Tab-separated table of C-alpha atoms and ligand atoms in Angstrom:
chain	number	residue	atom	x	y	z
L	238	ARG	CA	122.246	49.013	70.063
L	239	GLN	CA	124.254	48.526	73.195
L	240	HIS	CA	126.502	46.004	71.478
L	241	ALA	CA	127.114	48.115	68.408
L	242	ARG	CA	130.787	48.281	67.573
L	243	SER	CA	131.067	52.056	67.792
L	244	THR	CA	129.961	52.096	71.408
L	245	HIS	CA	132.745	49.717	72.394
L	246	PRO	CA	136.079	51.081	71.222
L	247	PRO	CA	137.979	48.740	73.565
L	248	ASP	CA	136.663	45.794	71.576
L	249	ARG	CA	138.190	47.201	68.450
L	250	ALA	CA	141.496	47.478	70.217
L	251	LEU	CA	141.029	43.913	71.278
L	252	MET	CA	140.341	42.790	67.723
L	253	ALA	CA	143.367	44.631	66.415
L	254	ALA	CA	145.510	43.027	69.068
L	255	SER	CA	144.202	39.598	68.218
L	256	VAL	CA	145.058	40.179	64.577
L	257	ARG	CA	148.669	40.749	65.492
L	258	GLY	CA	148.823	37.529	67.389
L	259	THR	CA	149.169	39.207	70.770
L	260	PRO	CA	149.206	36.672	73.592
L	261	LEU	CA	145.861	36.209	75.259
L	262	ALA	CA	147.084	37.670	78.530
L	263	ALA	CA	147.584	40.967	76.727
L	264	LEU	CA	144.168	40.665	75.139
L	265	THR	CA	142.631	40.310	78.543
L	266	ARG	CA	144.406	43.421	79.730
L	267	ALA	CA	143.293	45.282	76.621
L	268	SER	CA	139.675	44.604	77.395
L	269	THR	CA	138.263	47.460	79.380
L	270	HIS	CA	134.796	46.703	78.074
L	271	PRO	CA	132.504	47.528	81.018
L	272	ARG	CA	130.714	44.210	80.652
L	273	ALA	CA	133.901	42.237	80.340
L	274	ARG	CA	134.112	41.984	84.081
L	275	ARG	CA	130.447	41.217	84.619
L	276	SER	CA	129.230	39.042	81.807
L	277	ALA	CA	130.602	35.608	81.077
L	278	GLY	CA	129.868	36.280	77.430
L	279	HIS	CA	132.433	39.013	77.316
L	280	ARG	CA	135.036	37.565	79.600
L	281	LEU	CA	138.312	36.688	78.031
L	282	GLY	CA	140.100	35.469	81.127
L	283	GLY	CA	140.282	31.751	81.643
L	284	ALA	CA	141.419	31.102	78.109
L	285	SER	CA	145.005	30.814	79.237
L	286	SER	CA	144.168	27.616	81.098
L	287	ARG	CA	143.331	26.108	77.735
L	288	ILE	CA	146.592	27.255	76.219
L	289	SER	CA	148.634	25.314	78.739
L	290	ARG	CA	147.299	22.091	77.214
L	291	ALA	CA	149.956	22.321	74.544
L	292	ALA	CA	151.557	19.513	72.563
L	293	PRO	CA	151.605	15.882	73.649
L	294	PRO	CA	154.956	14.848	75.127
L	295	GLY	CA	157.444	13.427	72.671
L	296	ALA	CA	156.278	15.502	69.714
L	297	ASP	CA	159.100	17.221	67.908
L	298	ALA	CA	159.669	20.949	68.228
L	299	ALA	CA	157.792	21.930	65.079
L	300	ALA	CA	154.736	19.873	65.954
L	301	GLU	CA	154.828	21.282	69.468
L	302	GLN	CA	154.932	24.829	68.133
L	303	LYS	CA	152.076	24.123	65.791
L	304	ALA	CA	149.993	22.576	68.554
L	305	ALA	CA	150.644	25.519	70.853
L	306	HIS	CA	149.643	27.969	68.156
L	307	VAL	CA	146.512	26.006	67.294
L	308	ALA	CA	145.587	25.887	70.978
L	309	GLU	CA	146.000	29.634	71.273
L	310	ILE	CA	143.910	30.369	68.176
L	311	THR	CA	141.288	27.868	69.254
L	312	ALA	CA	140.978	29.449	72.684
L	313	ARG	CA	140.725	32.912	71.180
L	314	ARG	CA	138.048	31.884	68.706
L	315	ASP	CA	136.107	29.907	71.323
L	316	GLU	CA	135.999	33.105	73.346
L	317	MET	CA	134.937	35.134	70.306
L	318	VAL	CA	131.895	32.985	69.745
L	319	ALA	CA	131.103	32.713	73.456
L	320	GLY	CA	130.981	36.494	73.739
L	321	CYS	CA	128.827	39.107	72.099
L	322	VAL	CA	129.362	38.142	68.459
L	323	SER	CA	128.507	41.575	67.083
L	324	CYS	CA	131.349	42.915	69.251
L	325	THR	CA	133.931	40.225	68.486
L	326	MET	CA	133.029	39.874	64.797
L	327	PRO	CA	131.721	43.310	63.872
L	328	ASP	CA	129.743	43.806	60.661
L	329	GLU	CA	129.763	40.084	59.907
L	330	GLY	CA	126.668	40.198	57.714
L	331	ASP	CA	127.772	43.141	55.568
L	332	ARG	CA	131.252	41.700	55.276
L	333	GLY	CA	129.776	38.345	54.275
L	334	ASP	CA	127.809	39.927	51.441
L	335	PHE	CA	130.798	41.970	50.319
L	336	LEU	CA	133.224	39.043	50.381
L	337	ALA	CA	130.823	36.681	48.659
L	338	ASP	CA	130.512	39.158	45.782
L	339	VAL	CA	134.273	39.511	45.555
L	340	ALA	CA	134.930	35.771	45.772
L	341	LEU	CA	132.375	34.785	43.155
L	342	GLY	CA	132.958	37.754	40.858
L	343	GLY	CA	129.590	37.232	39.208
L	344	ARG	CA	130.074	33.507	38.782
L	345	SER	CA	127.292	31.129	39.771
L	346	VAL	CA	126.702	27.431	39.488
L	347	GLU	CA	123.563	28.147	37.446
L	348	ALA	CA	125.596	30.079	34.895
L	349	LYS	CA	128.192	27.305	34.746
L	350	GLY	CA	125.462	24.948	33.650
L	351	GLU	CA	124.040	21.527	34.268
L	352	GLY	CA	126.214	19.122	36.213
L	353	SER	CA	128.794	21.677	37.250
L	354	SER	CA	129.766	22.832	40.715
L	355	LEU	CA	131.150	26.025	42.188
L	356	ARG	CA	133.203	25.283	45.269
L	357	VAL	CA	134.422	27.755	47.832
L	358	LEU	CA	136.719	27.242	50.803
L	359	VAL	CA	136.105	29.590	53.721
L	360	VAL	CA	138.876	29.854	56.305
L	361	GLY	CA	137.236	31.287	59.421
L	362	ALA	CA	133.643	30.346	60.252
L	363	GLU	CA	132.417	33.230	62.427
L	364	THR	CA	128.670	32.588	62.702
L	365	GLY	CA	128.266	31.325	59.150
L	366	LYS	CA	127.059	34.487	57.452
L	367	LEU	CA	129.719	34.449	54.745
L	368	ALA	CA	128.855	30.853	53.834
L	369	LYS	CA	125.191	31.837	53.711
L	370	SER	CA	125.933	34.757	51.366
L	371	LEU	CA	128.040	32.514	49.136
L	372	MET	CA	125.230	29.981	48.773
L	373	HIS	CA	122.709	32.751	48.056
L	374	ARG	CA	124.948	34.200	45.394
L	375	GLY	CA	125.561	31.034	43.448
L	376	ALA	CA	128.107	28.767	45.127
L	377	SER	CA	127.110	25.103	45.098
L	378	HIS	CA	129.488	23.802	47.760
L	379	VAL	CA	131.102	25.672	50.605
L	380	LEU	CA	133.624	24.078	52.927
L	381	VAL	CA	134.027	26.112	56.098
L	382	ILE	CA	137.058	25.412	58.233
L	383	ASP	CA	138.005	26.769	61.614
L	384	HIS	CA	139.986	25.794	64.698
L	385	SER	CA	137.095	26.417	67.049
L	386	GLN	CA	134.539	23.624	67.208
L	387	ALA	CA	132.230	25.955	69.117
L	388	MET	CA	132.354	28.433	66.262
L	389	LEU	CA	131.757	25.722	63.661
L	390	ASP	CA	128.802	24.361	65.625
L	391	ARG	CA	127.310	27.821	65.933
L	392	ALA	CA	127.727	28.476	62.194
L	393	ALA	CA	126.273	25.088	61.262
L	394	GLU	CA	123.009	26.075	62.941
L	395	LEU	CA	122.325	28.336	59.949
L	396	PHE	CA	122.161	25.385	57.556
L	397	ASP	CA	120.462	22.069	56.938
L	398	PRO	CA	122.735	19.114	57.533
L	399	PRO	CA	124.497	18.033	54.311
L	400	SER	CA	123.481	14.921	52.424
L	401	THR	CA	125.647	11.923	53.178
L	402	SER	CA	127.201	11.743	49.718
L	403	GLY	CA	128.242	15.377	49.762
L	404	ASN	CA	127.362	15.667	46.094
L	405	ALA	CA	124.256	17.770	46.527
L	406	PRO	CA	124.797	21.489	47.028
L	407	CYS	CA	125.740	22.021	50.651
L	408	VAL	CA	127.795	23.777	53.265
L	409	ARG	CA	130.122	21.581	55.296
L	410	PHE	CA	132.072	22.378	58.438
L	411	LEU	CA	135.430	20.957	59.323
L	412	ARG	CA	137.723	21.597	62.239
L	413	THR	CA	141.123	21.768	60.608
L	414	ASP	CA	144.071	23.886	59.665
L	415	VAL	CA	144.160	25.180	56.090
L	416	GLY	CA	147.420	23.266	55.705
L	417	ASP	CA	145.592	20.025	56.395
L	418	VAL	CA	142.761	20.398	53.876
L	419	LYS	CA	142.959	17.379	51.593
L	420	PRO	CA	143.287	17.928	47.840
L	421	TYR	CA	140.184	15.811	47.249
L	422	GLU	CA	138.108	18.424	49.069
L	423	GLY	CA	138.843	20.657	46.117
L	424	PRO	CA	139.784	21.899	43.708
L	425	PHE	CA	138.055	25.087	44.763
L	426	ASP	CA	136.862	27.958	42.590
L	427	ALA	CA	137.571	30.408	45.381
L	428	VAL	CA	139.226	30.575	48.776
L	429	VAL	CA	138.377	33.274	51.309
L	430	PHE	CA	140.549	33.980	54.343
L	431	ASN	CA	137.832	35.445	56.504
L	432	ASP	CA	139.852	37.642	58.861
L	433	THR	CA	142.157	34.730	59.652
L	434	LEU	CA	145.322	34.960	57.572
L	435	ALA	CA	147.182	37.416	59.801
L	436	SER	CA	146.817	35.156	62.798
L	437	GLU	CA	148.125	32.069	60.993
L	438	ARG	CA	151.406	30.872	62.430
L	439	ASP	CA	152.935	31.162	58.967
L	440	PRO	CA	150.646	33.302	56.781
L	441	ALA	CA	152.838	32.842	53.706
L	442	ALA	CA	152.663	29.054	53.997
L	443	ALA	CA	148.892	29.171	54.479
L	444	LEU	CA	148.486	31.293	51.368
L	445	ARG	CA	150.777	28.988	49.434
L	446	VAL	CA	148.770	25.933	50.412
L	447	ALA	CA	145.529	27.707	49.538
L	448	SER	CA	146.828	28.638	46.111
L	449	CYS	CA	147.486	24.939	45.506
L	450	LEU	CA	143.938	23.957	46.461
L	451	VAL	CA	142.289	26.087	43.808
L	452	ARG	CA	141.941	25.449	40.120
L	453	PRO	CA	143.286	27.694	37.386
L	454	GLY	CA	141.001	30.675	36.895
L	455	SER	CA	139.914	30.809	40.506
L	456	THR	CA	139.938	33.569	43.106
L	457	VAL	CA	141.862	33.942	46.364
L	458	VAL	CA	140.514	36.568	48.757
L	459	ILE	CA	142.291	37.824	51.876
L	460	SER	CA	140.127	39.865	54.179
L	461	GLN	CA	141.255	41.481	57.422
L	462	ARG	CA	139.112	43.662	59.597
L	463	LEU	CA	141.590	46.067	61.135
L	464	LEU	CA	144.835	45.606	59.387
L	465	ASP	CA	145.833	49.111	58.393
L	466	ASP	CA	148.135	49.560	61.347
L	467	VAL	CA	149.625	46.113	60.877
L	468	VAL	CA	150.401	46.681	57.225
L	469	GLN	CA	151.884	50.098	57.754
L	470	ASN	CA	153.931	49.201	60.775
L	471	PRO	CA	157.249	47.654	59.680
L	472	ALA	CA	157.695	46.257	63.193
L	473	LEU	CA	154.837	43.891	62.382
L	474	PRO	CA	155.895	42.241	59.145
L	475	SER	CA	153.606	39.245	59.526
L	476	MET	CA	151.263	40.411	56.777
L	477	ASP	CA	153.554	41.575	53.997
L	478	VAL	CA	151.136	40.485	51.300
L	479	ALA	CA	153.416	41.637	48.492
L	480	ALA	CA	156.202	39.374	49.704
L	481	MET	CA	153.786	36.524	50.232
L	482	VAL	CA	152.399	36.527	46.704
L	483	ALA	CA	155.704	37.198	44.956
L	484	ASP	CA	156.367	33.488	44.467
L	485	LEU	CA	152.808	32.353	44.040
L	486	PRO	CA	150.874	31.981	40.819
L	487	LEU	CA	148.558	34.816	41.858
L	488	GLU	CA	147.585	37.954	39.997
L	489	ALA	CA	145.716	41.023	41.182
L	490	ALA	CA	142.096	40.474	40.207
L	491	GLY	CA	141.344	41.853	36.774
L	492	THR	CA	144.949	41.793	35.607
L	493	ALA	CA	145.472	38.058	35.173
L	494	ALA	CA	144.660	38.130	31.480
L	495	GLU	CA	147.561	40.483	30.817
L	496	GLY	CA	149.940	37.816	32.016
L	497	LYS	CA	152.437	37.938	34.825
L	498	ALA	CA	156.111	37.548	34.087
L	499	MET	CA	156.734	34.152	35.593
L	500	ASP	CA	160.382	34.240	34.706
L	501	GLY	CA	162.664	36.413	36.707
L	502	GLU	CA	160.663	39.484	37.583
L	503	GLY	CA	158.868	37.840	40.467
L	504	GLY	CA	159.529	40.402	43.178
L	505	THR	CA	158.321	43.401	41.243
L	506	ALA	CA	155.355	41.594	39.768
L	507	GLY	CA	154.320	40.462	43.246
L	508	ALA	CA	154.623	43.922	44.743
L	509	THR	CA	152.586	45.453	41.950
L	510	SER	CA	149.889	42.862	42.109
L	511	ALA	CA	149.576	43.049	45.908
L	512	SER	CA	148.918	46.779	45.939
L	513	ALA	CA	146.721	46.527	42.861
L	514	ALA	CA	144.800	43.735	44.544
L	515	ARG	CA	144.060	45.672	47.691
L	516	THR	CA	140.810	47.482	48.295
L	517	GLU	CA	138.982	48.699	51.342
L	518	ASP	CA	136.084	46.470	52.252
L	519	CYS	CA	132.589	47.669	53.079
L	520	CYS	CA	133.441	48.196	56.720
L	521	GLY	CA	136.853	49.871	56.821
L	522	GLY	CA	138.897	46.682	56.692
L	523	SER	CA	141.303	45.505	54.003
L	524	CYS	CA	140.599	43.075	51.221
L	525	TRP	CA	143.038	41.647	48.682
L	526	THR	CA	141.640	39.809	45.687
L	527	PHE	CA	143.850	37.600	43.565
L	528	GLU	CA	143.220	35.428	40.565
L	529	VAL	CA	145.000	32.249	39.687
L	530	PRO	CA	145.654	32.707	35.974
L	531	PRO	CA	143.559	30.392	33.812
L	532	LEU	CA	146.665	29.120	32.111
L	533	TYR	CA	150.013	29.676	33.752
L	534	ALA	CA	151.720	30.342	30.463
L	535	MET	CA	155.100	32.026	30.661
L	536	ARG	CA	155.756	35.047	28.538
L	537	ASP	CA	159.013	33.569	27.329
L	538	ALA	CA	159.712	29.865	27.110
L	539	VAL	CA	162.861	28.652	28.826
L	540	GLU	CA	164.923	26.246	26.730
L	541	MET	CA	167.309	23.850	28.383
L	542	ARG	CA	169.807	21.379	27.011
L	543	ALA	CA	171.916	19.307	29.349
L	544	ARG	CA	173.183	15.863	30.196
L	545	VAL	CA	171.067	13.617	32.398
L	546	VAL	CA	172.826	13.077	35.713
L	547	SER	CA	171.949	10.703	38.513
L	548	GLY	CA	169.437	11.863	41.097
L	549	PHE	CA	168.331	10.403	44.397
L	550	GLY	CA	166.947	7.189	42.948
L	551	ARG	CA	163.632	7.965	44.588
L	552	GLY	CA	161.555	8.988	41.602
L	553	SER	CA	161.043	5.573	40.012
L	554	ARG	CA	161.478	3.317	42.988
L	555	GLN	CA	159.533	5.119	45.702
L	556	MET	CA	157.249	7.560	43.920
L	557	GLY	CA	156.401	5.741	40.709
L	558	VAL	CA	157.205	9.011	38.945
L	559	PRO	CA	160.553	8.568	37.208
L	560	THR	CA	162.472	11.788	36.728
L	561	ALA	CA	165.508	12.625	34.640
L	562	ASN	CA	167.768	15.074	36.439
L	563	MET	CA	169.273	17.604	34.057
L	564	ASP	CA	172.787	18.729	34.968
L	565	PRO	CA	172.252	22.062	36.767
L	566	ALA	CA	175.908	23.038	36.333
L	567	VAL	CA	175.394	23.975	32.685
L	568	LEU	CA	171.964	25.565	33.211
L	569	ALA	CA	172.872	28.495	35.461
L	570	PRO	CA	171.516	31.155	33.052
L	571	GLN	CA	168.178	29.366	32.806
L	572	LEU	CA	168.005	28.842	36.563
L	573	GLU	CA	168.406	32.562	37.030
L	574	ARG	CA	165.263	33.147	34.997
L	575	MET	CA	163.166	30.486	36.685
L	576	ARG	CA	161.644	30.765	40.107
L	577	ARG	CA	161.609	27.579	42.154
L	578	GLY	CA	158.595	25.453	41.455
L	579	VAL	CA	156.841	23.135	39.062
L	580	TYR	CA	156.631	23.799	35.337
L	581	PHE	CA	155.191	22.073	32.336
L	582	GLY	CA	156.532	21.824	28.822
L	583	PHE	CA	158.045	19.423	26.353
L	584	ALA	CA	161.158	17.266	26.475
L	585	ARG	CA	163.073	14.975	24.152
L	586	LEU	CA	166.313	13.013	23.814
L	587	PRO	CA	167.647	14.434	20.544
L	588	ASP	CA	170.357	11.817	20.085
L	589	ASP	CA	168.082	8.860	20.524
L	590	PRO	CA	166.272	7.744	17.363
L	591	ASP	CA	163.322	6.384	19.400
L	592	ASP	CA	162.885	9.310	21.751
L	593	ALA	CA	163.953	12.286	19.671
L	594	SER	CA	160.408	13.603	19.283
L	595	TRP	CA	158.888	15.985	21.814
L	596	SER	CA	156.841	14.574	24.672
L	597	LYS	CA	154.845	16.404	27.255
L	598	CYS	CA	156.576	16.751	30.588
L	599	VAL	CA	156.463	18.284	34.056
L	600	ILE	CA	159.584	19.838	35.485
L	601	ASN	CA	160.491	20.464	39.100
L	602	VAL	CA	163.062	23.173	39.648
L	603	GLY	CA	163.849	23.203	43.319
L	604	GLN	CA	165.272	21.762	46.465
L	605	ARG	CA	162.784	19.015	47.395
L	606	PRO	CA	162.002	20.400	50.849
L	607	THR	CA	159.911	17.321	51.616
L	608	PHE	CA	163.084	15.302	52.024
L	609	ALA	CA	165.964	15.662	54.430
L	610	ASP	CA	168.467	15.417	51.586
L	611	GLY	CA	166.786	18.342	49.872
L	612	ASP	CA	169.517	20.870	49.352
L	613	GLY	CA	170.963	22.249	46.144
L	614	VAL	CA	168.702	23.067	43.241
L	615	THR	CA	167.884	20.212	40.898
L	616	ILE	CA	166.047	20.241	37.589
L	617	GLU	CA	163.961	17.102	37.406
L	618	VAL	CA	161.965	16.227	34.335
L	619	HIS	CA	159.184	13.682	34.359
L	620	VAL	CA	158.439	12.760	30.757
L	621	MET	CA	154.823	11.707	30.164
L	622	ARG	CA	155.753	8.766	28.096
L	623	THR	CA	157.041	5.331	28.887
L	624	MET	CA	160.682	5.148	27.989
L	625	GLY	CA	161.409	1.804	29.595
L	626	ARG	CA	164.955	2.643	30.652
L	627	ASP	CA	166.958	5.338	32.317
L	628	PHE	CA	169.143	7.593	30.236
L	629	TYR	CA	172.003	8.696	32.419
L	630	GLY	CA	174.677	10.432	30.389
L	631	GLU	CA	172.418	11.150	27.428
L	632	THR	CA	171.538	14.670	26.341
L	633	MET	CA	168.051	15.933	27.120
L	634	GLU	CA	166.320	18.955	25.671
L	635	CYS	CA	163.487	20.546	27.522
L	636	VAL	CA	161.284	23.580	26.885
L	637	ALA	CA	159.461	25.021	29.901
L	638	LEU	CA	156.289	26.783	28.762
L	639	GLY	CA	154.293	27.360	31.889
L	640	TYR	CA	154.408	27.542	35.646
L	641	LEU	CA	152.139	25.370	37.773
L	642	ARG	CA	152.955	26.133	41.384
L	643	PRO	CA	155.686	26.828	43.907
L	644	GLU	CA	157.548	23.951	45.483
L	645	MET	CA	156.116	22.863	48.814
L	646	ARG	CA	157.052	20.794	51.821
L	647	PHE	CA	154.584	17.932	51.990
L	648	ALA	CA	153.787	15.839	55.054
L	649	GLY	CA	155.082	12.765	53.266
L	650	LEU	CA	155.636	10.855	50.084
L	651	ARG	CA	151.946	10.055	49.612
L	652	GLU	CA	150.862	13.686	49.715
L	653	LEU	CA	153.680	14.667	47.374
L	654	VAL	CA	152.794	11.983	44.837
L	655	GLY	CA	149.128	12.974	45.066
L	656	ARG	CA	149.998	16.543	44.189
L	657	ILE	CA	152.346	15.468	41.389
L	658	MET	CA	149.448	13.534	39.854
L	659	THR	CA	147.406	16.747	39.939
L	660	ASP	CA	150.326	18.596	38.360
L	661	ILE	CA	150.493	16.014	35.585
L	662	GLY	CA	146.761	16.320	34.913
L	663	LEU	CA	146.896	20.110	34.807
L	664	ALA	CA	149.984	20.029	32.616
L	665	ARG	CA	148.424	17.583	30.184
L	666	ASN	CA	145.385	19.840	29.839
L	667	CYS	CA	147.465	22.972	29.294
L	668	LEU	CA	149.763	21.284	26.812
L	669	ASP	CA	146.865	20.120	24.659
L	670	ALA	CA	146.280	23.737	23.653
L	671	GLU	CA	147.238	24.478	20.068
L	672	SER	CA	149.435	27.401	21.128
L	673	MET	CA	151.487	25.086	23.323
L	674	ARG	CA	152.115	22.545	20.592
L	675	GLY	CA	153.166	25.425	18.389
L	676	ALA	CA	156.080	26.211	20.675
L	677	VAL	CA	157.888	23.012	19.738
L	678	ASP	CA	156.184	21.908	16.537
L	679	GLY	CA	158.659	23.715	14.345
L	680	LYS	CA	161.588	22.298	16.234
L	681	ASN	CA	160.844	18.647	15.692
L	682	SER	CA	158.256	16.007	15.113
L	683	TRP	CA	155.442	15.769	17.613
L	684	SER	CA	154.822	12.876	19.943
L	685	ALA	CA	151.197	12.603	20.927
L	686	ASP	CA	151.500	10.549	24.121
P	850	LIG	N1	159.540	17.805	45.977
P	850	LIG	C1	159.126	18.515	47.046
P	850	LIG	O1	159.686	18.409	48.118
P	850	LIG	N2	158.072	19.389	46.939
P	850	LIG	C2	157.377	19.560	45.791
P	850	LIG	O2	156.444	20.345	45.767
P	850	LIG	C3	157.770	18.773	44.671
P	850	LIG	N3	157.078	18.874	43.509
P	850	LIG	C4	157.429	18.086	42.456
P	850	LIG	C5	156.688	18.126	41.287
P	850	LIG	C6	157.003	17.330	40.202
P	850	LIG	C7	156.167	17.384	38.971
P	850	LIG	C8	158.134	16.461	40.287
P	850	LIG	C9	158.493	15.606	39.131
P	850	LIG	C10	158.873	16.424	41.430
P	850	LIG	C11	158.555	17.221	42.529
P	850	LIG	N4	159.289	17.189	43.716
P	850	LIG	C12	158.889	17.912	44.801
P	850	LIG	C13	160.580	16.513	43.758
P	850	LIG	C14	160.566	15.141	44.335
P	850	LIG	O3	160.758	15.266	45.705
P	850	LIG	C15	161.714	14.392	43.691
P	850	LIG	O4	161.380	14.140	42.361
P	850	LIG	C16	162.047	13.122	44.398
P	850	LIG	O5	162.428	13.391	45.696
P	850	LIG	C17	163.187	12.389	43.699
P	850	LIG	O6	164.346	13.149	43.722
P	851	LIG	MG1	165.388	11.531	39.302
């Protein structure tokens, strides 16, 4: 029992400090563990030498910052796994069982039926116990990511190597940042931040990316071991979960069916859902459980009518996704009700005899942060129908019925187009529902394509 957590209060202080992103030098000072000076397994000194290997020369400031942060996290997590793991990752087994239950919420691949899969993304490997619990409880595929290769290697020892195709049920390990997980790895049925979100360089961005990697109806779990002091201390705002989820399509678990106001009441809805989502975990830590609503239907449709103005000329030529830009000047009241992000609905050109019927569409309301010229809010409508011409100056009508996701900054055009294709697929599915057609059926004739 000599490594039991309760006998080593300094290690708890150390964990808490690491959660707040304290520099490693401070962590080393915080460690008064009697063995820290004697045993290599407990020593935290020496990590700073690794930190100094920061970004390659010539990288821009943002990349340099990211590299430095990744190096720091990597060093910290290498040390965690090199040390006494029941000290650096206390209660891992119990937490793994608890989090697997929360993440799966009773779902299992067996219950989903023949040919289905149940995919979970785990951010933070530890020694693999959470992945093990997930597989035992009914996940079919678990992707475990971490910055520490040593930690991933240690966790992988718990499992058979995956089949080459990756189709058979398996656990895979990948050294990457959550922001760099490719969409084709998903979509996931659940994401678990396994005591890692608070130490992300930008926790809000990490959560945003994660919420885009999951499919509608899935679960997002944030677990932190010793976060109480961080949450309650306004001097440490890095984990304001309420603020983080305010603009994301996330609902406190169990409340998603009631529907979140996606139009205008974002701040309040987020705050409510964050506190409603929070529970204490099995071991005195904090756990937030969110659901991505099965259908992001808005309570009230937003109707827009405006002239088509010229955009950046990038949609058709560079992206292969032509968009009609609706004049934002006359849509101020609607813009006030719509958070920035991607919507789906129906659009038509009422004055054009050929295109006066409603077609499915996706709508981006935002500032295109992926591009340098992205400033000023635009309302861009991609109509899922071949029109064979542009329609500058014509009047467009558009009804936004649901919210897909917040706007994001992508690494480049290819990633953006990839995500837009996913948006289009999701939108098409949602809009096939009878209730969706009903929203415009009375207004005009229906166009099936
Ligand atoms: N631009 C972004 O920078 N980030 C986004 O997440 C984003 N999502 C979009 C989703 C859809 C469905 C559409 C049609 C456009 C989106 N855009 C986004 C805007 C895109 O950058 C823009 O259409 C082109 O730059 C042409 O102006
Ligand atoms: Mg355009």
